[in-house]
JSON list of C-alpha atoms in Angstrom, two decimals:
[
{"chain": "A", "resi": 1, "resn": "ALA", "atom": "CA", "xyz": [-0.26, -0.24, -0.01]},
{"chain": "A", "resi": 2, "resn": "GLN", "atom": "CA", "xyz": [1.21, 3.81, -0.62]},
{"chain": "A", "resi": 3, "resn": "SER", "atom": "CA", "xyz": [2.12, 5.64, 2.17]},
{"chain": "A", "resi": 4, "resn": "VAL", "atom": "CA", "xyz": [3.83, 9.00, 2.64]},
{"chain": "A", "resi": 5, "resn": "THR", "atom": "CA", "xyz": [6.04, 10.82, 5.21]},
{"chain": "A", "resi": 6, "resn": "GLN", "atom": "CA", "xyz": [6.34, 14.25, 5.97]},
{"chain": "A", "resi": 7, "resn": "LEU", "atom": "CA", "xyz": [9.70, 14.93, 7.54]},
{"chain": "A", "resi": 8, "resn": "GLY", "atom": "CA", "xyz": [9.31, 17.85, 10.03]},
{"chain": "A", "resi": 9, "resn": "SER", "atom": "CA", "xyz": [5.65, 18.57, 11.74]},
{"chain": "A", "resi": 10, "resn": "HIS", "atom": "CA", "xyz": [6.92, 22.38, 11.97]},
{"chain": "A", "resi": 11, "resn": "VAL", "atom": "CA", "xyz": [9.34, 24.72, 9.67]},
{"chain": "A", "resi": 12, "resn": "SER", "atom": "CA", "xyz": [10.62, 27.97, 10.21]},
{"chain": "A", "resi": 13, "resn": "VAL", "atom": "CA", "xyz": [11.85, 30.36, 8.06]},
{"chain": "A", "resi": 14, "resn": "SER", "atom": "CA", "xyz": [12.25, 33.77, 7.53]},
{"chain": "A", "resi": 15, "resn": "GLU", "atom": "CA", "xyz": [10.82, 36.16, 4.80]},
{"chain": "A", "resi": 16, "resn": "GLY", "atom": "CA", "xyz": [12.49, 35.58, 1.76]},
{"chain": "A", "resi": 17, "resn": "ALA", "atom": "CA", "xyz": [14.35, 32.57, 2.36]},
{"chain": "A", "resi": 18, "resn": "LEU", "atom": "CA", "xyz": [14.07, 29.30, 0.61]},
{"chain": "A", "resi": 19, "resn": "VAL", "atom": "CA", "xyz": [11.20, 27.29, 1.71]},
{"chain": "A", "resi": 20, "resn": "LEU", "atom": "CA", "xyz": [12.00, 23.41, 1.78]},
{"chain": "A", "resi": 21, "resn": "LEU", "atom": "CA", "xyz": [9.31, 21.29, 2.85]},
{"chain": "A", "resi": 22, "resn": "ARG", "atom": "CA", "xyz": [10.38, 17.33, 2.51]},
{"chain": "A", "resi": 23, "resn": "CYS", "atom": "CA", "xyz": [8.19, 14.32, 1.27]},
{"chain": "A", "resi": 24, "resn": "ASN", "atom": "CA", "xyz": [9.17, 10.64, 0.91]},
{"chain": "A", "resi": 25, "resn": "TYR", "atom": "CA", "xyz": [6.80, 8.11, -0.19]},
{"chain": "A", "resi": 26, "resn": "SER", "atom": "CA", "xyz": [6.45, 4.57, -0.48]},
{"chain": "A", "resi": 27, "resn": "SER", "atom": "CA", "xyz": [5.06, 2.83, -3.52]},
{"chain": "A", "resi": 28, "resn": "SER", "atom": "CA", "xyz": [5.26, -0.45, -5.56]},
{"chain": "A", "resi": 29, "resn": "VAL", "atom": "CA", "xyz": [4.10, 1.19, -8.58]},
{"chain": "A", "resi": 30, "resn": "PRO", "atom": "CA", "xyz": [5.03, 4.46, -10.16]},
{"chain": "A", "resi": 31, "resn": "PRO", "atom": "CA", "xyz": [3.27, 7.08, -8.14]},
{"chain": "A", "resi": 32, "resn": "TYR", "atom": "CA", "xyz": [0.98, 10.08, -8.83]},
{"chain": "A", "resi": 33, "resn": "LEU", "atom": "CA", "xyz": [1.94, 12.56, -6.01]},
{"chain": "A", "resi": 34, "resn": "PHE", "atom": "CA", "xyz": [0.46, 16.10, -4.88]},
{"chain": "A", "resi": 35, "resn": "TRP", "atom": "CA", "xyz": [0.92, 18.76, -2.82]},
{"chain": "A", "resi": 36, "resn": "TYR", "atom": "CA", "xyz": [-1.89, 20.55, -0.92]},
{"chain": "A", "resi": 37, "resn": "VAL", "atom": "CA", "xyz": [-1.96, 23.87, 0.96]},
{"chain": "A", "resi": 38, "resn": "GLN", "atom": "CA", "xyz": [-4.38, 24.28, 3.99]},
{"chain": "A", "resi": 39, "resn": "TYR", "atom": "CA", "xyz": [-4.45, 27.80, 5.04]},
{"chain": "A", "resi": 40, "resn": "PRO", "atom": "CA", "xyz": [-6.51, 28.70, 8.41]},
{"chain": "A", "resi": 41, "resn": "ASN", "atom": "CA", "xyz": [-10.13, 27.88, 9.06]},
{"chain": "A", "resi": 42, "resn": "GLN", "atom": "CA", "xyz": [-9.64, 26.85, 5.10]},
{"chain": "A", "resi": 43, "resn": "GLY", "atom": "CA", "xyz": [-10.50, 23.58, 3.12]},
{"chain": "A", "resi": 44, "resn": "LEU", "atom": "CA", "xyz": [-7.07, 22.09, 1.19]},
{"chain": "A", "resi": 45, "resn": "GLN", "atom": "CA", "xyz": [-6.08, 23.69, -2.12]},
{"chain": "A", "resi": 46, "resn": "LEU", "atom": "CA", "xyz": [-3.87, 21.80, -4.73]},
{"chain": "A", "resi": 47, "resn": "LEU", "atom": "CA", "xyz": [-0.53, 23.22, -5.07]},
{"chain": "A", "resi": 48, "resn": "LEU", "atom": "CA", "xyz": [0.70, 21.35, -7.69]},
{"chain": "A", "resi": 49, "resn": "LYS", "atom": "CA", "xyz": [1.06, 17.25, -8.73]},
{"chain": "A", "resi": 50, "resn": "TYR", "atom": "CA", "xyz": [3.19, 14.91, -10.56]},
{"chain": "A", "resi": 51, "resn": "THR", "atom": "CA", "xyz": [1.70, 12.48, -12.73]},
{"chain": "A", "resi": 52, "resn": "SER", "atom": "CA", "xyz": [4.86, 10.96, -14.77]},
{"chain": "A", "resi": 53, "resn": "ALA", "atom": "CA", "xyz": [5.28, 13.82, -17.11]},
{"chain": "A", "resi": 54, "resn": "ALA", "atom": "CA", "xyz": [8.22, 15.97, -16.04]},
{"chain": "A", "resi": 55, "resn": "THR", "atom": "CA", "xyz": [9.86, 15.56, -13.18]},
{"chain": "A", "resi": 56, "resn": "LEU", "atom": "CA", "xyz": [10.13, 19.01, -11.99]},
{"chain": "A", "resi": 57, "resn": "VAL", "atom": "CA", "xyz": [6.90, 20.30, -11.87]},
{"chain": "A", "resi": 58, "resn": "LYS", "atom": "CA", "xyz": [5.78, 23.76, -11.31]},
{"chain": "A", "resi": 59, "resn": "GLY", "atom": "CA", "xyz": [2.39, 25.07, -9.00]},
{"chain": "A", "resi": 60, "resn": "ILE", "atom": "CA", "xyz": [0.71, 27.86, -7.96]},
{"chain": "A", "resi": 61, "resn": "ASN", "atom": "CA", "xyz": [2.09, 30.80, -6.28]},
{"chain": "A", "resi": 62, "resn": "GLY", "atom": "CA", "xyz": [5.83, 30.18, -7.06]},
{"chain": "A", "resi": 63, "resn": "PHE", "atom": "CA", "xyz": [6.07, 26.52, -5.48]},
{"chain": "A", "resi": 64, "resn": "GLU", "atom": "CA", "xyz": [7.47, 23.69, -7.20]},
{"chain": "A", "resi": 65, "resn": "ALA", "atom": "CA", "xyz": [8.83, 20.21, -6.43]},
{"chain": "A", "resi": 66, "resn": "GLU", "atom": "CA", "xyz": [10.87, 17.36, -7.85]},
{"chain": "A", "resi": 67, "resn": "PHE", "atom": "CA", "xyz": [10.09, 14.01, -8.37]},
{"chain": "A", "resi": 68, "resn": "LYS", "atom": "CA", "xyz": [13.20, 11.55, -7.50]},
{"chain": "A", "resi": 69, "resn": "LYS", "atom": "CA", "xyz": [12.64, 8.28, -8.18]},
{"chain": "A", "resi": 70, "resn": "SER", "atom": "CA", "xyz": [15.95, 7.30, -6.93]},
{"chain": "A", "resi": 71, "resn": "GLU", "atom": "CA", "xyz": [15.46, 8.65, -3.35]},
{"chain": "A", "resi": 72, "resn": "THR", "atom": "CA", "xyz": [11.65, 8.59, -3.34]},
{"chain": "A", "resi": 73, "resn": "SER", "atom": "CA", "xyz": [10.97, 11.90, -2.61]},
{"chain": "A", "resi": 74, "resn": "PHE", "atom": "CA", "xyz": [8.80, 14.55, -3.57]},
{"chain": "A", "resi": 75, "resn": "HIS", "atom": "CA", "xyz": [10.19, 17.44, -1.86]},
{"chain": "A", "resi": 76, "resn": "LEU", "atom": "CA", "xyz": [8.60, 21.00, -1.88]},
{"chain": "A", "resi": 77, "resn": "THR", "atom": "CA", "xyz": [10.63, 24.33, -2.52]},
{"chain": "A", "resi": 78, "resn": "LYS", "atom": "CA", "xyz": [10.19, 27.96, -2.94]},
{"chain": "A", "resi": 79, "resn": "PRO", "atom": "CA", "xyz": [13.06, 30.30, -3.66]},
{"chain": "A", "resi": 80, "resn": "SER", "atom": "CA", "xyz": [11.53, 33.05, -1.59]},
{"chain": "A", "resi": 81, "resn": "ALA", "atom": "CA", "xyz": [9.06, 32.66, 1.46]},
{"chain": "A", "resi": 82, "resn": "HIS", "atom": "CA", "xyz": [6.35, 35.18, 1.75]},
{"chain": "A", "resi": 83, "resn": "MET", "atom": "CA", "xyz": [4.36, 35.85, 4.85]},
{"chain": "A", "resi": 84, "resn": "SER", "atom": "CA", "xyz": [1.15, 35.08, 3.13]},
{"chain": "A", "resi": 85, "resn": "ASP", "atom": "CA", "xyz": [2.97, 31.02, 2.63]},
{"chain": "A", "resi": 86, "resn": "ALA", "atom": "CA", "xyz": [2.20, 30.23, 6.44]},
{"chain": "A", "resi": 87, "resn": "ALA", "atom": "CA", "xyz": [0.31, 27.42, 6.36]},
{"chain": "A", "resi": 88, "resn": "GLU", "atom": "CA", "xyz": [-0.13, 23.49, 6.93]},
{"chain": "A", "resi": 89, "resn": "TYR", "atom": "CA", "xyz": [0.99, 21.79, 4.00]},
{"chain": "A", "resi": 90, "resn": "PHE", "atom": "CA", "xyz": [0.16, 18.13, 3.13]},
{"chain": "A", "resi": 91, "resn": "CYS", "atom": "CA", "xyz": [2.10, 15.82, 0.87]},
{"chain": "A", "resi": 92, "resn": "ALA", "atom": "CA", "xyz": [-0.16, 13.03, -0.77]},
{"chain": "A", "resi": 93, "resn": "VAL", "atom": "CA", "xyz": [0.33, 9.83, -2.81]},
{"chain": "A", "resi": 94, "resn": "SER", "atom": "CA", "xyz": [-2.99, 8.59, -5.16]},
{"chain": "A", "resi": 95, "resn": "ASP", "atom": "CA", "xyz": [-3.71, 5.15, -4.24]},
{"chain": "A", "resi": 96, "resn": "GLN", "atom": "CA", "xyz": [-3.57, 2.98, -7.41]},
{"chain": "A", "resi": 97, "resn": "GLY", "atom": "CA", "xyz": [-6.26, 0.91, -6.51]},
{"chain": "A", "resi": 98, "resn": "ALA", "atom": "CA", "xyz": [-8.89, 2.65, -5.34]},
{"chain": "A", "resi": 99, "resn": "GLN", "atom": "CA", "xyz": [-7.41, 6.34, -6.45]},
{"chain": "A", "resi": 100, "resn": "LYS", "atom": "CA", "xyz": [-8.13, 7.94, -3.03]},
{"chain": "A", "resi": 101, "resn": "LEU", "atom": "CA", "xyz": [-5.16, 10.37, -2.06]},
{"chain": "A", "resi": 102, "resn": "VAL", "atom": "CA", "xyz": [-2.89, 8.80, 1.23]},
{"chain": "A", "resi": 103, "resn": "PHE", "atom": "CA", "xyz": [-1.73, 11.79, 2.65]},
{"chain": "A", "resi": 104, "resn": "GLY", "atom": "CA", "xyz": [1.19, 12.62, 5.11]},
{"chain": "A", "resi": 105, "resn": "GLN", "atom": "CA", "xyz": [0.79, 14.09, 8.46]},
{"chain": "A", "resi": 106, "resn": "GLY", "atom": "CA", "xyz": [1.49, 17.82, 7.25]},
{"chain": "A", "resi": 107, "resn": "THR", "atom": "CA", "xyz": [4.18, 20.39, 7.83]},
{"chain": "A", "resi": 108, "resn": "ARG", "atom": "CA", "xyz": [3.18, 23.79, 9.12]},
{"chain": "A", "resi": 109, "resn": "LEU", "atom": "CA", "xyz": [5.30, 26.49, 7.75]},
{"chain": "A", "resi": 110, "resn": "THR", "atom": "CA", "xyz": [5.77, 29.44, 9.84]},
{"chain": "A", "resi": 111, "resn": "ILE", "atom": "CA", "xyz": [7.39, 32.72, 8.07]},
{"chain": "A", "resi": 112, "resn": "ASN", "atom": "CA", "xyz": [9.47, 34.96, 10.47]},
{"chain": "A", "resi": 113, "resn": "PRO", "atom": "CA", "xyz": [9.50, 38.98, 9.49]},
{"chain": "B", "resi": 10, "resn": "ASP", "atom": "CA", "xyz": [-13.40, 28.49, -4.50]},
{"chain": "B", "resi": 11, "resn": "SER", "atom": "CA", "xyz": [-13.00, 24.53, -5.41]},
{"chain": "B", "resi": 12, "resn": "GLY", "atom": "CA", "xyz": [-16.79, 24.73, -6.24]},
{"chain": "B", "resi": 13, "resn": "VAL", "atom": "CA", "xyz": [-17.43, 21.55, -3.77]},
{"chain": "B", "resi": 14, "resn": "THR", "atom": "CA", "xyz": [-20.14, 23.14, -1.40]},
{"chain": "B", "resi": 15, "resn": "GLN", "atom": "CA", "xyz": [-20.25, 21.40, 2.18]},
{"chain": "B", "resi": 16, "resn": "THR", "atom": "CA", "xyz": [-23.01, 21.86, 4.85]},
{"chain": "B", "resi": 17, "resn": "PRO", "atom": "CA", "xyz": [-23.43, 23.03, 7.59]},
{"chain": "B", "resi": 18, "resn": "LYS", "atom": "CA", "xyz": [-20.09, 24.90, 7.97]},
{"chain": "B", "resi": 19, "resn": "HIS", "atom": "CA", "xyz": [-19.84, 24.35, 11.75]},
{"chain": "B", "resi": 20, "resn": "LEU", "atom": "CA", "xyz": [-22.15, 22.06, 14.20]},
{"chain": "B", "resi": 21, "resn": "ILE", "atom": "CA", "xyz": [-22.31, 21.52, 17.75]},
{"chain": "B", "resi": 22, "resn": "THR", "atom": "CA", "xyz": [-24.09, 18.51, 19.08]},
{"chain": "B", "resi": 23, "resn": "ALA", "atom": "CA", "xyz": [-24.25, 16.29, 22.29]},
{"chain": "B", "resi": 24, "resn": "THR", "atom": "CA", "xyz": [-22.99, 12.81, 22.63]},
{"chain": "B", "resi": 25, "resn": "GLY", "atom": "CA", "xyz": [-25.23, 9.91, 21.03]},
{"chain": "B", "resi": 26, "resn": "GLN", "atom": "CA", "xyz": [-26.73, 12.03, 18.70]},
{"chain": "B", "resi": 27, "resn": "ARG", "atom": "CA", "xyz": [-26.86, 11.93, 15.00]},
{"chain": "B", "resi": 28, "resn": "VAL", "atom": "CA", "xyz": [-26.19, 14.41, 12.37]},
{"chain": "B", "resi": 29, "resn": "THR", "atom": "CA", "xyz": [-26.09, 14.71, 8.82]},
{"chain": "B", "resi": 30, "resn": "LEU", "atom": "CA", "xyz": [-23.41, 16.62, 6.82]},
{"chain": "B", "resi": 31, "resn": "ARG", "atom": "CA", "xyz": [-24.18, 17.42, 2.93]},
{"chain": "B", "resi": 32, "resn": "CYS", "atom": "CA", "xyz": [-22.07, 17.73, -0.10]},
{"chain": "B", "resi": 33, "resn": "SER", "atom": "CA", "xyz": [-22.28, 19.18, -3.51]},
{"chain": "B", "resi": 34, "resn": "PRO", "atom": "CA", "xyz": [-19.39, 17.96, -5.87]},
{"chain": "B", "resi": 35, "resn": "ARG", "atom": "CA", "xyz": [-18.29, 20.43, -8.40]},
{"chain": "B", "resi": 36, "resn": "SER", "atom": "CA", "xyz": [-20.20, 20.65, -11.36]},
{"chain": "B", "resi": 37, "resn": "GLY", "atom": "CA", "xyz": [-19.20, 17.41, -13.51]},
{"chain": "B", "resi": 38, "resn": "ASP", "atom": "CA", "xyz": [-17.81, 15.57, -11.19]},
{"chain": "B", "resi": 39, "resn": "LEU", "atom": "CA", "xyz": [-18.91, 12.05, -10.53]},
{"chain": "B", "resi": 40, "resn": "SER", "atom": "CA", "xyz": [-16.70, 10.46, -7.83]},
{"chain": "B", "resi": 41, "resn": "VAL", "atom": "CA", "xyz": [-17.02, 11.98, -4.34]},
{"chain": "B", "resi": 42, "resn": "TYR", "atom": "CA", "xyz": [-14.68, 11.62, -1.19]},
{"chain": "B", "resi": 43, "resn": "TRP", "atom": "CA", "xyz": [-15.14, 12.20, 2.42]},
{"chain": "B", "resi": 44, "resn": "TYR", "atom": "CA", "xyz": [-12.08, 12.14, 4.55]},
{"chain": "B", "resi": 45, "resn": "GLN", "atom": "CA", "xyz": [-12.12, 13.15, 8.56]},
{"chain": "B", "resi": 46, "resn": "GLN", "atom": "CA", "xyz": [-9.09, 15.66, 9.84]},
{"chain": "B", "resi": 47, "resn": "SER", "atom": "CA", "xyz": [-8.44, 15.30, 13.61]},
{"chain": "B", "resi": 48, "resn": "LEU", "atom": "CA", "xyz": [-5.10, 16.66, 15.42]},
{"chain": "B", "resi": 49, "resn": "ASP", "atom": "CA", "xyz": [-4.16, 12.87, 16.59]},
{"chain": "B", "resi": 50, "resn": "GLN", "atom": "CA", "xyz": [-4.91, 11.11, 13.35]},
{"chain": "B", "resi": 51, "resn": "GLY", "atom": "CA", "xyz": [-4.52, 13.58, 10.22]},
{"chain": "B", "resi": 52, "resn": "LEU", "atom": "CA", "xyz": [-6.52, 13.48, 7.40]},
{"chain": "B", "resi": 53, "resn": "GLN", "atom": "CA", "xyz": [-8.15, 9.73, 7.17]},
{"chain": "B", "resi": 54, "resn": "PHE", "atom": "CA", "xyz": [-9.97, 8.70, 4.05]},
{"chain": "B", "resi": 55, "resn": "LEU", "atom": "CA", "xyz": [-13.38, 7.50, 4.99]},
{"chain": "B", "resi": 56, "resn": "ILE", "atom": "CA", "xyz": [-15.43, 6.59, 1.87]},
{"chain": "B", "resi": 57, "resn": "GLN", "atom": "CA", "xyz": [-15.76, 7.12, -1.55]},
{"chain": "B", "resi": 58, "resn": "TYR", "atom": "CA", "xyz": [-18.53, 7.05, -3.96]},
{"chain": "B", "resi": 59, "resn": "TYR", "atom": "CA", "xyz": [-18.66, 7.32, -7.71]},
{"chain": "B", "resi": 60, "resn": "ASN", "atom": "CA", "xyz": [-21.93, 7.96, -9.88]},
{"chain": "B", "resi": 61, "resn": "GLY", "atom": "CA", "xyz": [-23.92, 6.70, -6.89]},
{"chain": "B", "resi": 62, "resn": "GLU", "atom": "CA", "xyz": [-21.80, 3.35, -6.38]},
{"chain": "B", "resi": 63, "resn": "GLU", "atom": "CA", "xyz": [-19.49, 2.74, -3.15]},
{"chain": "B", "resi": 64, "resn": "ARG", "atom": "CA", "xyz": [-16.17, 2.38, -4.82]},
{"chain": "B", "resi": 65, "resn": "ALA", "atom": "CA", "xyz": [-13.71, 2.31, -1.77]},
{"chain": "B", "resi": 66, "resn": "LYS", "atom": "CA", "xyz": [-13.98, 1.95, 2.02]},
{"chain": "B", "resi": 67, "resn": "GLY", "atom": "CA", "xyz": [-11.63, 3.49, 4.38]},
{"chain": "B", "resi": 68, "resn": "ASN", "atom": "CA", "xyz": [-11.55, 4.17, 8.13]},
{"chain": "B", "resi": 69, "resn": "ILE", "atom": "CA", "xyz": [-15.13, 4.75, 8.34]},
{"chain": "B", "resi": 70, "resn": "LEU", "atom": "CA", "xyz": [-16.60, 3.70, 11.78]},
{"chain": "B", "resi": 71, "resn": "GLU", "atom": "CA", "xyz": [-19.92, 1.17, 11.31]},
{"chain": "B", "resi": 72, "resn": "ARG", "atom": "CA", "xyz": [-21.62, 4.29, 13.08]},
{"chain": "B", "resi": 73, "resn": "PHE", "atom": "CA", "xyz": [-21.02, 6.50, 9.99]},
{"chain": "B", "resi": 74, "resn": "SER", "atom": "CA", "xyz": [-22.54, 5.45, 6.70]},
{"chain": "B", "resi": 75, "resn": "ALA", "atom": "CA", "xyz": [-22.83, 7.60, 3.39]},
{"chain": "B", "resi": 76, "resn": "GLN", "atom": "CA", "xyz": [-24.48, 7.58, 0.26]},
{"chain": "B", "resi": 77, "resn": "GLN", "atom": "CA", "xyz": [-24.47, 9.65, -3.15]},
{"chain": "B", "resi": 78, "resn": "PHE", "atom": "CA", "xyz": [-27.68, 10.19, -4.71]},
{"chain": "B", "resi": 79, "resn": "PRO", "atom": "CA", "xyz": [-29.11, 10.55, -8.13]},
{"chain": "B", "resi": 80, "resn": "ASP", "atom": "CA", "xyz": [-28.25, 14.53, -8.68]},
{"chain": "B", "resi": 81, "resn": "LEU", "atom": "CA", "xyz": [-24.82, 13.57, -7.21]},
{"chain": "B", "resi": 82, "resn": "HIS", "atom": "CA", "xyz": [-24.81, 15.19, -4.38]},
{"chain": "B", "resi": 83, "resn": "SER", "atom": "CA", "xyz": [-23.37, 13.29, -1.04]},
{"chain": "B", "resi": 84, "resn": "GLU", "atom": "CA", "xyz": [-24.54, 13.08, 2.55]},
{"chain": "B", "resi": 85, "resn": "LEU", "atom": "CA", "xyz": [-22.40, 11.58, 5.51]},
{"chain": "B", "resi": 86, "resn": "ASN", "atom": "CA", "xyz": [-24.51, 10.39, 8.54]},
{"chain": "B", "resi": 87, "resn": "LEU", "atom": "CA", "xyz": [-22.45, 10.25, 11.82]},
{"chain": "B", "resi": 88, "resn": "SER", "atom": "CA", "xyz": [-24.91, 8.42, 14.97]},
{"chain": "B", "resi": 89, "resn": "SER", "atom": "CA", "xyz": [-24.45, 7.78, 18.08]},
{"chain": "B", "resi": 90, "resn": "LEU", "atom": "CA", "xyz": [-21.69, 10.25, 18.24]},
{"chain": "B", "resi": 91, "resn": "GLU", "atom": "CA", "xyz": [-19.06, 10.46, 20.88]},
{"chain": "B", "resi": 92, "resn": "LEU", "atom": "CA", "xyz": [-16.41, 12.76, 21.74]},
{"chain": "B", "resi": 93, "resn": "GLY", "atom": "CA", "xyz": [-13.74, 11.40, 19.86]},
{"chain": "B", "resi": 94, "resn": "ASP", "atom": "CA", "xyz": [-15.63, 12.00, 16.43]},
{"chain": "B", "resi": 95, "resn": "SER", "atom": "CA", "xyz": [-15.33, 16.06, 16.87]},
{"chain": "B", "resi": 96, "resn": "ALA", "atom": "CA", "xyz": [-13.19, 16.82, 13.80]},
{"chain": "B", "resi": 97, "resn": "LEU", "atom": "CA", "xyz": [-13.12, 18.62, 10.44]},
{"chain": "B", "resi": 98, "resn": "TYR", "atom": "CA", "xyz": [-15.10, 16.44, 7.82]},
{"chain": "B", "resi": 99, "resn": "PHE", "atom": "CA", "xyz": [-13.87, 17.30, 4.49]},
{"chain": "B", "resi": 100, "resn": "CYS", "atom": "CA", "xyz": [-15.77, 16.14, 0.96]},
{"chain": "B", "resi": 101, "resn": "ALA", "atom": "CA", "xyz": [-13.87, 16.23, -2.05]},
{"chain": "B", "resi": 102, "resn": "SER", "atom": "CA", "xyz": [-14.52, 15.56, -5.55]},
{"chain": "B", "resi": 103, "resn": "SER", "atom": "CA", "xyz": [-13.22, 14.30, -8.94]},
{"chain": "B", "resi": 104, "resn": "VAL", "atom": "CA", "xyz": [-14.45, 14.03, -12.56]},
{"chain": "B", "resi": 105, "resn": "LEU", "atom": "CA", "xyz": [-13.62, 10.07, -12.40]},
{"chain": "B", "resi": 106, "resn": "PRO", "atom": "CA", "xyz": [-12.40, 8.26, -10.07]},
{"chain": "B", "resi": 107, "resn": "VAL", "atom": "CA", "xyz": [-8.75, 7.97, -11.99]},
{"chain": "B", "resi": 108, "resn": "SER", "atom": "CA", "xyz": [-5.27, 7.77, -10.38]},
{"chain": "B", "resi": 109, "resn": "GLY", "atom": "CA", "xyz": [-3.73, 11.10, -11.05]},
{"chain": "B", "resi": 110, "resn": "ASN", "atom": "CA", "xyz": [-7.26, 12.94, -11.36]},
{"chain": "B", "resi": 111, "resn": "THR", "atom": "CA", "xyz": [-7.08, 16.24, -9.25]},
{"chain": "B", "resi": 112, "resn": "ILE", "atom": "CA", "xyz": [-9.01, 16.02, -6.41]},
{"chain": "B", "resi": 113, "resn": "TYR", "atom": "CA", "xyz": [-10.83, 19.18, -5.16]},
{"chain": "B", "resi": 114, "resn": "PHE", "atom": "CA", "xyz": [-11.70, 20.02, -1.44]},
{"chain": "B", "resi": 115, "resn": "GLY", "atom": "CA", "xyz": [-14.60, 21.94, 0.07]},
{"chain": "B", "resi": 116, "resn": "GLU", "atom": "CA", "xyz": [-13.95, 24.09, 3.34]},
{"chain": "B", "resi": 117, "resn": "GLY", "atom": "CA", "xyz": [-15.06, 21.22, 5.52]},
{"chain": "B", "resi": 118, "resn": "SER", "atom": "CA", "xyz": [-17.75, 20.77, 8.02]},
{"chain": "B", "resi": 119, "resn": "TRP", "atom": "CA", "xyz": [-16.66, 21.45, 11.53]},
{"chain": "B", "resi": 120, "resn": "LEU", "atom": "CA", "xyz": [-18.32, 18.93, 14.21]},
{"chain": "B", "resi": 121, "resn": "THR", "atom": "CA", "xyz": [-18.08, 19.65, 17.69]},
{"chain": "B", "resi": 122, "resn": "VAL", "atom": "CA", "xyz": [-19.16, 16.70, 19.98]},
{"chain": "B", "resi": 123, "resn": "VAL", "atom": "CA", "xyz": [-20.01, 17.62, 23.49]}
]
């Protein structure tokens, strides 16, 4: 069964600094991978997804993620953090059998002024 | 706005009671998913429907049930509520239940059991 591990439940960076949120997956078949963001008191919004096309995926709000099969990773990055990026971020893998999403535990991103 | 509509947004009820959460998927989406988000369990998949038929079941308690109606809206019924059922319940939808399809989430229904 597919699973996702997000390294670091809390990440804090300064405004303007690089954002790096880590995600490792476990899958017996080529995975479909997603990053979602949850702002306070809101639902989940899709940032980007990997579906076996380009390994470097660009998403909304300046975020991107790189699929590395050899490392079973799909880390999320943004070159320069903005205060509005403060939120909880979830990595997810699509279960090939049932097509549902299996989520990681989430990483809370704090941006320091 | 994802296009997925959930009602009610907030609900407070007593232990032992029953509640119904309602979801309208995005226009054109045939597949509906229900998820529970709690502090201790994170985001847990509950159940999935496709075009009115149950497609997959996750960690859904026997006290919970769901259905998808001919107009594609869905309801999640929670009965004999316990304090531990307090959580944020998300509905999500996709065009088809195909791996890789984008799944769009509503804003959730906050359930507090007192």
